[in-house]
Each structure stands twice: as structure tokens, then as C-alpha cells.
PDB file of C-alpha atoms in Angstrom:
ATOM      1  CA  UNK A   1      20.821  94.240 169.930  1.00  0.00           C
ATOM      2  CA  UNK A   2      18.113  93.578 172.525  1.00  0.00           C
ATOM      3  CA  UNK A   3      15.968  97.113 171.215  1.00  0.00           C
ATOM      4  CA  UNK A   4      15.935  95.589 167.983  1.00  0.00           C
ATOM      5  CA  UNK A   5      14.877  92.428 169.080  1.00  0.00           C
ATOM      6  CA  UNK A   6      10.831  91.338 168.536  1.00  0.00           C
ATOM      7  CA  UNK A   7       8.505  89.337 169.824  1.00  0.00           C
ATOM      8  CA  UNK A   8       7.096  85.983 167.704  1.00  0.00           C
ATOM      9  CA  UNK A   9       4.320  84.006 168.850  1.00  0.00           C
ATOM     10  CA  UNK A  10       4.895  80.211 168.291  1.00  0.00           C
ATOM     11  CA  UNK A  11       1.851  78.544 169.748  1.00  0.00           C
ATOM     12  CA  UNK A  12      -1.846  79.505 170.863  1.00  0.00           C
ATOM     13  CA  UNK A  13      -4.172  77.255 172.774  1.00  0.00           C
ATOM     14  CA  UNK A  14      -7.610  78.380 173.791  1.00  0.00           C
ATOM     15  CA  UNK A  15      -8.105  76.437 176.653  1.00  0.00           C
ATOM     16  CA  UNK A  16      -5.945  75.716 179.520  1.00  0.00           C
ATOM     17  CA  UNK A  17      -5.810  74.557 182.741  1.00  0.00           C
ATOM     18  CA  UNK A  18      -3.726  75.390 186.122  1.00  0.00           C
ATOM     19  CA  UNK A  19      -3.448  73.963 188.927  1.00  0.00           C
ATOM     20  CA  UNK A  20      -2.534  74.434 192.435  1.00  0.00           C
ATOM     21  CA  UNK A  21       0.329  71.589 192.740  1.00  0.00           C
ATOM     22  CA  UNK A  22       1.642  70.267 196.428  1.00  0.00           C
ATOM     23  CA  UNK A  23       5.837  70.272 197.166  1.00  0.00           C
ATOM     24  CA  UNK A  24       7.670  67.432 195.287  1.00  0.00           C
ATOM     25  CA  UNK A  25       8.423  65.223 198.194  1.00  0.00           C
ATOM     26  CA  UNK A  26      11.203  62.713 196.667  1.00  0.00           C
ATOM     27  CA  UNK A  27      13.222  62.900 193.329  1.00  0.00           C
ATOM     28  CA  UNK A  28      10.537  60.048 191.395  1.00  0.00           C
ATOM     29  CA  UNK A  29       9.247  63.552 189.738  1.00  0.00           C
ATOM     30  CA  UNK A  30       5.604  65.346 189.180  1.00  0.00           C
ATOM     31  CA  UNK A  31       2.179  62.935 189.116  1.00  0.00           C
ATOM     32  CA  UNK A  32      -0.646  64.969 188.049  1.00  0.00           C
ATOM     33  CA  UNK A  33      -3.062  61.922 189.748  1.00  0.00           C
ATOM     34  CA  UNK A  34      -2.097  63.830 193.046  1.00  0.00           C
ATOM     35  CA  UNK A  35      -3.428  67.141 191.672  1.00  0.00           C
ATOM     36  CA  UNK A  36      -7.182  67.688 192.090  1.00  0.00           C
ATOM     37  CA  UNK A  37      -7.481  67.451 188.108  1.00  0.00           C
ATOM     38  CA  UNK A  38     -11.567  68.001 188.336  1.00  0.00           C
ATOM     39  CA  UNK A  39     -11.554  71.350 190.294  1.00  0.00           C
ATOM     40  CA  UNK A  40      -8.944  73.620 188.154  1.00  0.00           C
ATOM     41  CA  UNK A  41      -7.663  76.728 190.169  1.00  0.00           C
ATOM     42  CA  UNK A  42      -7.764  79.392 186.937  1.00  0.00           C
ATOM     43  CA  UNK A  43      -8.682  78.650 182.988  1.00  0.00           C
ATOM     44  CA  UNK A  44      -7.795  80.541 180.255  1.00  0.00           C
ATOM     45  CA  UNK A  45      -5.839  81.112 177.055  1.00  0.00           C
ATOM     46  CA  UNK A  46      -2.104  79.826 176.649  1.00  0.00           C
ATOM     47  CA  UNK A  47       0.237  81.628 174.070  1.00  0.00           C
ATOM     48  CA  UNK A  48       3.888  80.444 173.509  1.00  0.00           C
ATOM     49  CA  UNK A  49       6.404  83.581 172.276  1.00  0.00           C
ATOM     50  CA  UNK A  50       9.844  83.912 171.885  1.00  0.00           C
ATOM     51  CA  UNK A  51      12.016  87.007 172.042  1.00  0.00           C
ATOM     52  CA  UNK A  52      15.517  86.234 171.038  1.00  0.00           C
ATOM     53  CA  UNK A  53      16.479  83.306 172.510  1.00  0.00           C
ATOM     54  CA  UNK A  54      14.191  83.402 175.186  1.00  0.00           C
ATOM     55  CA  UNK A  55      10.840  81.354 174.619  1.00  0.00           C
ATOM     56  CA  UNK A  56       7.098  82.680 177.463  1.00  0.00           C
ATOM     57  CA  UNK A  57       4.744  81.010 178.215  1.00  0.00           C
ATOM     58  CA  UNK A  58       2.280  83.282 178.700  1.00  0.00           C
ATOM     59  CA  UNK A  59      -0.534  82.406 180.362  1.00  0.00           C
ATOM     60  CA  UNK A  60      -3.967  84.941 179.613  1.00  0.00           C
ATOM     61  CA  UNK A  61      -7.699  86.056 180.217  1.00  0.00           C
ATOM     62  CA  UNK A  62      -9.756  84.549 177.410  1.00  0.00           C
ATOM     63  CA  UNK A  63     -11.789  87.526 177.577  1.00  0.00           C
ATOM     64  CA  UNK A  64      -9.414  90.740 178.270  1.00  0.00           C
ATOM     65  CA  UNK A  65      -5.817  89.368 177.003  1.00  0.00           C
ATOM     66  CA  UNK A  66      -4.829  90.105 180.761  1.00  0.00           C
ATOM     67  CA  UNK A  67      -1.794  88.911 181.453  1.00  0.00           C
ATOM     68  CA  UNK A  68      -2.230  86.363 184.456  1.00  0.00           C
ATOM     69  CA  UNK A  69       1.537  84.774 184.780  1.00  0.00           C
ATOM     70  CA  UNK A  70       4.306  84.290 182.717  1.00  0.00           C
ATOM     71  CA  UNK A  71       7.524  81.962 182.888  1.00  0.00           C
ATOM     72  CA  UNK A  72      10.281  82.808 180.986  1.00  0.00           C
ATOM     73  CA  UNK A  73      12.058  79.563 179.478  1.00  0.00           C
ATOM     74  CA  UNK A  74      16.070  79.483 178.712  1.00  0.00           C
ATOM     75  CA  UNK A  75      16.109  75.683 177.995  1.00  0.00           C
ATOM     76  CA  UNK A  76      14.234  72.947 176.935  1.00  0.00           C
ATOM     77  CA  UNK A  77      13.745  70.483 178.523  1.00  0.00           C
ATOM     78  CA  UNK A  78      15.207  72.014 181.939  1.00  0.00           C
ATOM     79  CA  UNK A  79      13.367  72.848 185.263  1.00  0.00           C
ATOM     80  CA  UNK A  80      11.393  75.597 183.964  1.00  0.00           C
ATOM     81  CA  UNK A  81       9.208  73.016 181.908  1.00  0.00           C
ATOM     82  CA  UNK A  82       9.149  69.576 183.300  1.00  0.00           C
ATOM     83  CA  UNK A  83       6.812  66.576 182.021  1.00  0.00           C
ATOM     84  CA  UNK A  84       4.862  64.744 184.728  1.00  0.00           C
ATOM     85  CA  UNK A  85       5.694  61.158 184.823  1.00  0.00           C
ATOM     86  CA  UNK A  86       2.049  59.911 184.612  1.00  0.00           C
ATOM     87  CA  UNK A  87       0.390  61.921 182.044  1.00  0.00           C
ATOM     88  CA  UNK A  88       1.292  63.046 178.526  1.00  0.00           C
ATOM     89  CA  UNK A  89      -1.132  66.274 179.002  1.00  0.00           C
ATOM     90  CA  UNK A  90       0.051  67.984 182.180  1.00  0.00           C
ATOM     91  CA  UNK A  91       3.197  69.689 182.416  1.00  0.00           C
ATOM     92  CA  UNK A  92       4.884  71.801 185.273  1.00  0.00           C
ATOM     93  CA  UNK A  93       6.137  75.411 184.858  1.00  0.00           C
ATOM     94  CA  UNK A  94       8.002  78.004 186.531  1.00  0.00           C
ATOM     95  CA  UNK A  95       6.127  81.374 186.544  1.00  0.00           C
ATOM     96  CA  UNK A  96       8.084  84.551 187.845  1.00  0.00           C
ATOM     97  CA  UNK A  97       7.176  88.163 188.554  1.00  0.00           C
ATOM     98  CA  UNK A  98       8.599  91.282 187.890  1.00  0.00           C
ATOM     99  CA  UNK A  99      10.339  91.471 191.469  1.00  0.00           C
ATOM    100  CA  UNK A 100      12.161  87.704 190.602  1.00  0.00           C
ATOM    101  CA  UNK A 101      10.045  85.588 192.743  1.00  0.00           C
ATOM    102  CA  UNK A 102       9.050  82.834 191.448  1.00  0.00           C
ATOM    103  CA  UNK A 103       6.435  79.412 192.130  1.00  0.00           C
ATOM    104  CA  UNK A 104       6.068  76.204 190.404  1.00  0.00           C
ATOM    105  CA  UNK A 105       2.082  75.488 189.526  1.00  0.00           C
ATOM    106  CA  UNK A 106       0.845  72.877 187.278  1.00  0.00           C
ATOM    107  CA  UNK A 107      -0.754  73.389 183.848  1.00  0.00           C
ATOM    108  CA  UNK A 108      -3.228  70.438 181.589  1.00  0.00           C
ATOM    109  CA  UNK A 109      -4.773  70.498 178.471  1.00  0.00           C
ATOM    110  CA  UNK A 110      -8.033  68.327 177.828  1.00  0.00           C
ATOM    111  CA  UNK A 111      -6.929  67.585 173.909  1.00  0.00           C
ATOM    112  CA  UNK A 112      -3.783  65.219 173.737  1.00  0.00           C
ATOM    113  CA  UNK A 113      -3.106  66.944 170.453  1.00  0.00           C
ATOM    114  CA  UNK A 114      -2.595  70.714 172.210  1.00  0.00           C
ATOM    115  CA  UNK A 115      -0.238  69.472 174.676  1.00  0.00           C
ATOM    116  CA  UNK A 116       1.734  67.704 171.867  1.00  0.00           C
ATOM    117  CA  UNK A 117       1.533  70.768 169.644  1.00  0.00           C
ATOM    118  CA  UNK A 118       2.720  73.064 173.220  1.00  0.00           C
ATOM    119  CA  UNK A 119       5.462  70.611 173.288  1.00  0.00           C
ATOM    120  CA  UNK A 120       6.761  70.674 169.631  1.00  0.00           C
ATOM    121  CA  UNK A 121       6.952  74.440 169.457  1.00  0.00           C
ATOM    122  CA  UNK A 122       9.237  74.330 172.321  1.00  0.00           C
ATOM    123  CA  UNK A 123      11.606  71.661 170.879  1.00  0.00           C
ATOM    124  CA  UNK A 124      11.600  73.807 167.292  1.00  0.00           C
ATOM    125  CA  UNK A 125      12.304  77.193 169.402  1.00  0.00           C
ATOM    126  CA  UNK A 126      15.520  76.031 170.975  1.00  0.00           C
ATOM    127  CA  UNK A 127      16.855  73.613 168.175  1.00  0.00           C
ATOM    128  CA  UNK A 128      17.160  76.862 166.470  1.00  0.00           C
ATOM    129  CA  UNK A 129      18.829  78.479 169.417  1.00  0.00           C
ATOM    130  CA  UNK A 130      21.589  75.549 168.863  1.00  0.00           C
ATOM    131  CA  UNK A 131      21.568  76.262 165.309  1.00  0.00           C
ATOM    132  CA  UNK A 132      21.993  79.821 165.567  1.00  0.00           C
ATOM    133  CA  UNK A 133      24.617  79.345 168.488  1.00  0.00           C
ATOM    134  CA  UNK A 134      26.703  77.113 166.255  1.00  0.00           C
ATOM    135  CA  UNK A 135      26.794  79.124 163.293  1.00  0.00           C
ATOM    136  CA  UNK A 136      28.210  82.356 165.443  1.00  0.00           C
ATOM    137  CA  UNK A 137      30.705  79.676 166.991  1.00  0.00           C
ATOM    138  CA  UNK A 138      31.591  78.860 164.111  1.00  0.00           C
ATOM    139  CA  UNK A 139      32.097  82.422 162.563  1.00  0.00           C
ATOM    140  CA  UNK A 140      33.893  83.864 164.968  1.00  0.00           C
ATOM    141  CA  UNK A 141      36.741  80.703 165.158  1.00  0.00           C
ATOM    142  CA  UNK A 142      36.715  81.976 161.316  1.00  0.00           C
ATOM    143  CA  UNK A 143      36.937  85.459 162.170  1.00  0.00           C
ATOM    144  CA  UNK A 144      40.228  84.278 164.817  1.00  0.00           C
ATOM    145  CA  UNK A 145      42.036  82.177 162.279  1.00  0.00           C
ATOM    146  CA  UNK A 146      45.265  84.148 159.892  1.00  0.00           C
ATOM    147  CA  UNK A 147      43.825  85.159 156.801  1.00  0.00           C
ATOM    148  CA  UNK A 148      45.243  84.364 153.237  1.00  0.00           C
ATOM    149  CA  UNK A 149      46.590  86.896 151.507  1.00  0.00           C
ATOM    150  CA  UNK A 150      46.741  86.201 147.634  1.00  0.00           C
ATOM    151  CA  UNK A 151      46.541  89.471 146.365  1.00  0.00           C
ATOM    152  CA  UNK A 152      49.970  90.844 144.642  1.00  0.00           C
ATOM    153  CA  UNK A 153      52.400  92.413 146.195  1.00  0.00           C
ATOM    154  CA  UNK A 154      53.584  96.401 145.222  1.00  0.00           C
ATOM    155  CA  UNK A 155      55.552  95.597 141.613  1.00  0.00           C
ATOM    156  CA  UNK A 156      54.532  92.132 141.731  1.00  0.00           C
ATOM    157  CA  UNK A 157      53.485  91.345 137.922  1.00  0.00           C
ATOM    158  CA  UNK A 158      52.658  88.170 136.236  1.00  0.00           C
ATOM    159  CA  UNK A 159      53.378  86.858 132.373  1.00  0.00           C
ATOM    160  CA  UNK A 160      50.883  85.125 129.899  1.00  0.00           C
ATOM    161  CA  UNK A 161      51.869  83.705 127.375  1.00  0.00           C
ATOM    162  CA  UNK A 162      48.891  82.714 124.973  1.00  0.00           C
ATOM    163  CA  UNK A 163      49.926  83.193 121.730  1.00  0.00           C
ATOM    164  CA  UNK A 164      52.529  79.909 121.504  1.00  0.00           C
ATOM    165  CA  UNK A 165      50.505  77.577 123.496  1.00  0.00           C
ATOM    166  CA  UNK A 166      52.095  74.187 123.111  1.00  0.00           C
ATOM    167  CA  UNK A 167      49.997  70.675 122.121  1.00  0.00           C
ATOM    168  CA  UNK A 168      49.113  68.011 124.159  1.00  0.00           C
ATOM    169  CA  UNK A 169      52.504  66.356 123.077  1.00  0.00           C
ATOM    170  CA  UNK A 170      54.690  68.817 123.638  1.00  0.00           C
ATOM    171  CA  UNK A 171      55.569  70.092 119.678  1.00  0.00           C
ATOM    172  CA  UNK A 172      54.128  73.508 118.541  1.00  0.00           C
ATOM    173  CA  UNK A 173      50.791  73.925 117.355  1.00  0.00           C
ATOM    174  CA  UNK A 174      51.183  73.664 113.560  1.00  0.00           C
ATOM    175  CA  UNK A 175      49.710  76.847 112.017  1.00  0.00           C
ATOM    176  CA  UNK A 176      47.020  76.876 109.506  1.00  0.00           C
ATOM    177  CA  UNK A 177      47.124  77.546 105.941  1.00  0.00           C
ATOM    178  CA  UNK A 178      45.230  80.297 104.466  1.00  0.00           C
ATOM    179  CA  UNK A 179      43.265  79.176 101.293  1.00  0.00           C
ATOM    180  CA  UNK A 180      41.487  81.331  98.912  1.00  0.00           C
ATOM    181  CA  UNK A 181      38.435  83.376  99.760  1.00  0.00           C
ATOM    182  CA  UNK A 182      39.912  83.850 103.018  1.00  0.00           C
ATOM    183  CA  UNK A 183      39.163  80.201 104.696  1.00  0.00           C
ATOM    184  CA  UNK A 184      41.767  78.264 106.368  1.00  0.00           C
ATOM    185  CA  UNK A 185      42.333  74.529 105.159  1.00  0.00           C
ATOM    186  CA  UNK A 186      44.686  71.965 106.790  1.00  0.00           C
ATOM    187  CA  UNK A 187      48.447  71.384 105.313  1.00  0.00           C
ATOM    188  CA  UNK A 188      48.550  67.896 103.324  1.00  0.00           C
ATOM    189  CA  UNK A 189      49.667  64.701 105.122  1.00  0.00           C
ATOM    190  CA  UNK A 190      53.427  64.540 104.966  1.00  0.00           C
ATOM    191  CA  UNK A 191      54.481  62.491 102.115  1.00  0.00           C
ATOM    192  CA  UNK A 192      51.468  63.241 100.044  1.00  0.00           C
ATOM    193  CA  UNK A 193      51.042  63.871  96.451  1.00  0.00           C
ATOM    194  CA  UNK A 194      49.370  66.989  95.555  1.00  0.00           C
ATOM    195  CA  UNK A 195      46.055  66.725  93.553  1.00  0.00           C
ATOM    196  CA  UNK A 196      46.064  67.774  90.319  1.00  0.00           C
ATOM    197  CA  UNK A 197      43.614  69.693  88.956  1.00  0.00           C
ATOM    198  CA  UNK A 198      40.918  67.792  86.958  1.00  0.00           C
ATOM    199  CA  UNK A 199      41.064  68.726  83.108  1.00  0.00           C
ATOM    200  CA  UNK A 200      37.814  70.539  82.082  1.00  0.00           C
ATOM    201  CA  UNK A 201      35.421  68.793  79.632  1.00  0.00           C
ATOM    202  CA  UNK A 202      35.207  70.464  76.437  1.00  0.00           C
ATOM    203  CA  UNK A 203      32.332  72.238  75.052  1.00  0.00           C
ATOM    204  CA  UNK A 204      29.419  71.594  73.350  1.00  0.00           C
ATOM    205  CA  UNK A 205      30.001  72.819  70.375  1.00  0.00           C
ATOM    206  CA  UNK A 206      33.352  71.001  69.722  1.00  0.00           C
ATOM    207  CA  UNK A 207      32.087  68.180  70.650  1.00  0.00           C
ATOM    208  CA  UNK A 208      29.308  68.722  67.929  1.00  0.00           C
ATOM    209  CA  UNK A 209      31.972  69.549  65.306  1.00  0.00           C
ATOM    210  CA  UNK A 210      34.157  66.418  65.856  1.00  0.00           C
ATOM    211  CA  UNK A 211      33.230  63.271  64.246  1.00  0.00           C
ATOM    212  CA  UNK A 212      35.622  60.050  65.013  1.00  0.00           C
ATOM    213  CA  UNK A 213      35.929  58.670  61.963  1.00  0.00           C
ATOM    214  CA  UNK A 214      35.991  54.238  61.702  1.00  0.00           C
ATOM    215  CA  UNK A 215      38.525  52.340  62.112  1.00  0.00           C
ATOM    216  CA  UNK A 216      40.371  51.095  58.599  1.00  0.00           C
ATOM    217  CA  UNK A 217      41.739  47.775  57.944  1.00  0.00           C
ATOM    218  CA  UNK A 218      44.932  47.672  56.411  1.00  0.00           C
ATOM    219  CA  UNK A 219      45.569  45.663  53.570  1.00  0.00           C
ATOM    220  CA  UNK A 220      48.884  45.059  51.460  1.00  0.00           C
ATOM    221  CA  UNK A 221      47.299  46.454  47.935  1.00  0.00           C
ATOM    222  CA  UNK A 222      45.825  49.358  50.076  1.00  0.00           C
ATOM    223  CA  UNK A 223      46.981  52.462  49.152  1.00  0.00           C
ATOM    224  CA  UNK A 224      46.929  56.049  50.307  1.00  0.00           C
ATOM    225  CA  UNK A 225      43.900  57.183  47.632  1.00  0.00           C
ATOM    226  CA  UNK A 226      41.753  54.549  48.595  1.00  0.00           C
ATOM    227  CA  UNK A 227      42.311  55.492  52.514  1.00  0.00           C
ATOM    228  CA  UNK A 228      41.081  58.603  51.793  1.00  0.00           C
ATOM    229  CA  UNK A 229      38.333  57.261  49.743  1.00  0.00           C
ATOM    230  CA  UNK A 230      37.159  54.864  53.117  1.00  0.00           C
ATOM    231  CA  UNK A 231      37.019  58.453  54.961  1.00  0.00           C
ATOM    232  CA  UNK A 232      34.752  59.969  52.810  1.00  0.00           C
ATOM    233  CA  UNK A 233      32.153  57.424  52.095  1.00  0.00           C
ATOM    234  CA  UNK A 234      32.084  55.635  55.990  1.00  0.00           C
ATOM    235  CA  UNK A 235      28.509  54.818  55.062  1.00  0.00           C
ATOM    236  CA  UNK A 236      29.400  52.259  51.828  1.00  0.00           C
ATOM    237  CA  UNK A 237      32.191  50.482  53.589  1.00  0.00           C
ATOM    238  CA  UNK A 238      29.794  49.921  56.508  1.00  0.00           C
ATOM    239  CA  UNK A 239      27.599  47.831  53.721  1.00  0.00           C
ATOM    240  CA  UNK A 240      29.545  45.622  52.208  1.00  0.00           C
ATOM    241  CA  UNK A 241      29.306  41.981  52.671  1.00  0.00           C
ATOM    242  CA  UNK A 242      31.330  39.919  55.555  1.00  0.00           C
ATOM    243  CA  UNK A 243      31.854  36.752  54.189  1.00  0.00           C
ATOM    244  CA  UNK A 244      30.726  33.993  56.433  1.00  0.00           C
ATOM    245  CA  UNK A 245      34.156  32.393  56.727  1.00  0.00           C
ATOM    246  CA  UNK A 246      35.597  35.357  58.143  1.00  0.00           C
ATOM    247  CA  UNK A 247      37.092  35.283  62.086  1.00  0.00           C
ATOM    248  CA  UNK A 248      34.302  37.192  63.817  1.00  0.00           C
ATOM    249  CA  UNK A 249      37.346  38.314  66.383  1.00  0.00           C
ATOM    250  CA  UNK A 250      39.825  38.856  63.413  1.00  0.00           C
ATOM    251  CA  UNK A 251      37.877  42.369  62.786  1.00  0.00           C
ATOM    252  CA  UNK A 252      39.137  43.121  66.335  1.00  0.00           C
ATOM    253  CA  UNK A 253      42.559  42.108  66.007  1.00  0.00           C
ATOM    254  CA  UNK A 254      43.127  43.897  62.671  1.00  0.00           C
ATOM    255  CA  UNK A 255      41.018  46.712  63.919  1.00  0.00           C
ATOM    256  CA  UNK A 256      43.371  47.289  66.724  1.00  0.00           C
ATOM    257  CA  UNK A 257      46.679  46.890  64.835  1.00  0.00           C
ATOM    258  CA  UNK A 258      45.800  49.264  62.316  1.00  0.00           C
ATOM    259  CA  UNK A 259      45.132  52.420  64.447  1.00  0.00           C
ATOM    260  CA  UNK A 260      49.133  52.791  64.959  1.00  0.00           C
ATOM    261  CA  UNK A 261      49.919  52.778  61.557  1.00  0.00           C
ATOM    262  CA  UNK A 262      47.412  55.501  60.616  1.00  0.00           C
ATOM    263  CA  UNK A 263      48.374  59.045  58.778  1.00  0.00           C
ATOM    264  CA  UNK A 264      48.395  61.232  61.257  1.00  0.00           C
ATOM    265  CA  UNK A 265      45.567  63.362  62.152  1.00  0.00           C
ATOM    266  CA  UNK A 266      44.796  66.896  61.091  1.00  0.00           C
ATOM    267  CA  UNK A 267      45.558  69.283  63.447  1.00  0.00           C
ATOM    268  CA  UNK A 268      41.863  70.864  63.755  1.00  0.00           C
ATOM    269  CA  UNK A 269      40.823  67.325  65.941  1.00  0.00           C
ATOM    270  CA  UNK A 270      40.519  67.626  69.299  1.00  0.00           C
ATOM    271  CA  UNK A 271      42.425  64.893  71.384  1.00  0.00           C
ATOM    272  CA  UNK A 272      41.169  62.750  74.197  1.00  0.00           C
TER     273      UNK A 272
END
């Protein structure tokens, strides 16, 4: 896992400062004011990498890229980065060599905004570190726990049974009734009256060949001749006079009691 691990810078600042710093005499902490801030001991380049979950500081030649001291960093904030307790610019690291010695020398930044930018890339490295240990923690309590089995047993078999699905009240789904031309349609109501079938009008032409012939009053001297007479000439009973002291309603009346008592019609009339 470590071959296959590779190297990501996080941060690069130009210009940097270190500094010769004196023992810490009491536990009150770094104060850059005793450092001799105007006469630097070495400027250079600062780069900030990680490998794994190891962050550098890597301090550099501006120039060449040589390599002038590194300190490896396994926590943040810890004792191999520590803040100075008078100044939001200087910091104090822990560089180390390849033989494991190590020394504590001071490091300051004359823009506010690199040291804040040094500092945030530190803070983002090993929040993910927490992340990433979490999530691992977290698999491999998964990884520990019993494991559900729901697949099915040798000879285990199940049953559907789709085809007489019940309703939402409990009764059987009523089937469908096939109509013609192959669509379904519904089953009447229960206790409904079938339709019936709406009788066709009749055609033009018998409707062209049937004349209703007027309605005939129906006198007491009337007899069948004359009848007959009224159906062939409609147009000269429709003249004659009505005298004026005739019931205008009477016509009605009489009108409407004689059409029982008529002869019976031929059988070439259509009905209605």
C-alpha cells in the first residue's frame, strides 16, 4: 500500500522565513518578539505535501529546488506545528533528518494571508485523515457483524398467485364482459333494466309516399260514401265556411272524439 502511495502538494509559498529560536524556558509557549525577526537565519520557498496520511513541510532553495529541511507532520495541531502566542504569522516546526534527529526552529511569513493559507491546508489535510479513518472504522465493524442470508435454501420454492387477486374489500374481482368488436364493457348495475334498442326512422321515400289524411267530424246523417268523399277532396272541405257562432274549441273536442271511431286504415300506411 505504501509503493502505491503518491505525493500531493497542498500549499506553495514563495517566500519564507526561518529563524534561529532560543529553548522554551516555561510552559506560557513560543513568542516570536524574542526571535531576532529583522535578521532571518535562511529564506526561501515553502511547499506543503502530503503522502498518505502524512502531511511535509518542506522547506526549499528558491533557486535550485534544494531541499534545505523537512518536518514530517502526523497531527494537527500537535508539537510538530505549534502557533506562537504573540503573532498570527510565525509558527514553530519540527524538522528531522534522515538519521531521526531532530530540532525545533522558527518559521514567519511577511503576508498575513500566506500564513493563514499555510494554516488552512493543514486543517483540510488531516480533517480528511479523520474522514478517511472513520469510514474504514466503520467498514470493517460492517465487515465483523453476521451477515443476512435471504437467499433460498436447496428446494426452497415460493407460490404466486396473480391470476385471482382479490379487491380492496375482500370479494373477487368481477370479470369483464366482452362486447362486440372485441372491447370489453362493464356488466349493468344490479337491478337495472336493459336498454332497448331505439327503433330506426323510416326512409325517405316512405315518408314521401305517406300522406296523413285530416281529421273528419262525425255527424249523425254522415254516412260511409260521404267519408270517403271528405278523403278525396281534403282541399274543398278545408274551404267551407265556419259559421261565426261555432265553439272555436268544439273543432278540437269533436276532432279528437272522432279519430276512434274511424274505418280502419289500409294496410299499405305506415304506423307511428
Amino acid at each position: 500500500a505504501a509503493e502505491l502511495e503518491y505525493e500531493s502538494v497542498l500549499c506553495v509559498k514563495p517566500d519564507v522565513n526561518v529563524y534561529r529560536i532560543p529553548p522554551r524556558t516555561s510552559n506560557r509557549g513560543y513568542r516570536a518578539s524574542d526571535w531576532k525577526l529583522d535578521h532571518p537565519d535562511w529564506t526561501g520557498r515553502l511547499r506543503v505535501t502530503s503522502k498518505g496520511k502524512t502531511a511535509y513541510i518542506k522547506l526549499e532553495d528558491k533557486v535550485s529546488g534544494e531541499l534545505f529541511a523537512q518536518a514530517p507532520i502526523d497531527q494537527y495541531p500537535g508539537i510538530a506545528v505549534e502557533t506562537v502566542a504573540d503573532s498570527s504569522r510565525y509558527f514553530v516546526i519540527r524538522i528531522q533528518d534522515g538519521t531521526g534527529r531532530s530540532a525545533f526552529i522558527g518559521i514567519g511569513f511577511t503576508d498575513r494571508g500566506d500564513a493563514f493559507d499555510f494554516n488552512v491546508s493543514l486543517q483540510d489535510h488531516f480533517k480528511w485523515v479523520k474522514q478517511e479513518t472513520e469510514i474504514s472504522k466503520e467498514s470493517q465493524e460492517a465487515d465483523t457483524r453476521p451477515k443476512l442470508d435471504l437467499g433460498f435454501k436447496e428446494g426452497q420454492t415460493i407460490k404466486l398467485n396473480i391470476g385471482n387477486m382479490t379487491s380492496k374489500k375482500g370479494g373477487a374481482a368481477k370479470p369483464r364482459v366482452a362486447g362486440s368488436g372485441g372491447l370489453s364493457l362493464l356488466p349493468p348495475p344490479p337491478g337495472g333494466k336493459t336498454a332497448v334498442p331505439p327503433i330506426p326512422p323510416p326512409s325517405s321515400t316512405a315518408i314521401a309516399n305517406h300522406v296523413t289524411p285530416p281529421p273528419v267530424q262525425k255527424s249523425s246523417n254522415a254516412s260511409s260514401a260521404d267519408i270517403l268523399l271528405d278523403l278525396d277532396a281534403p282541399a274543398a272541405a278545408s274551404k267551407a265556411p265556419v259559421s261565426a257562432t261555432t265553439d272555436l274549441w268544439g273543432d278540437f273536442s269533436t276532432a279528437s272524439s272522432a279519430v276512434p271511431n274511424q274505418a280502419p286504415q289500409q294496410s299499405n300506411w305506415v304506423q307511428f
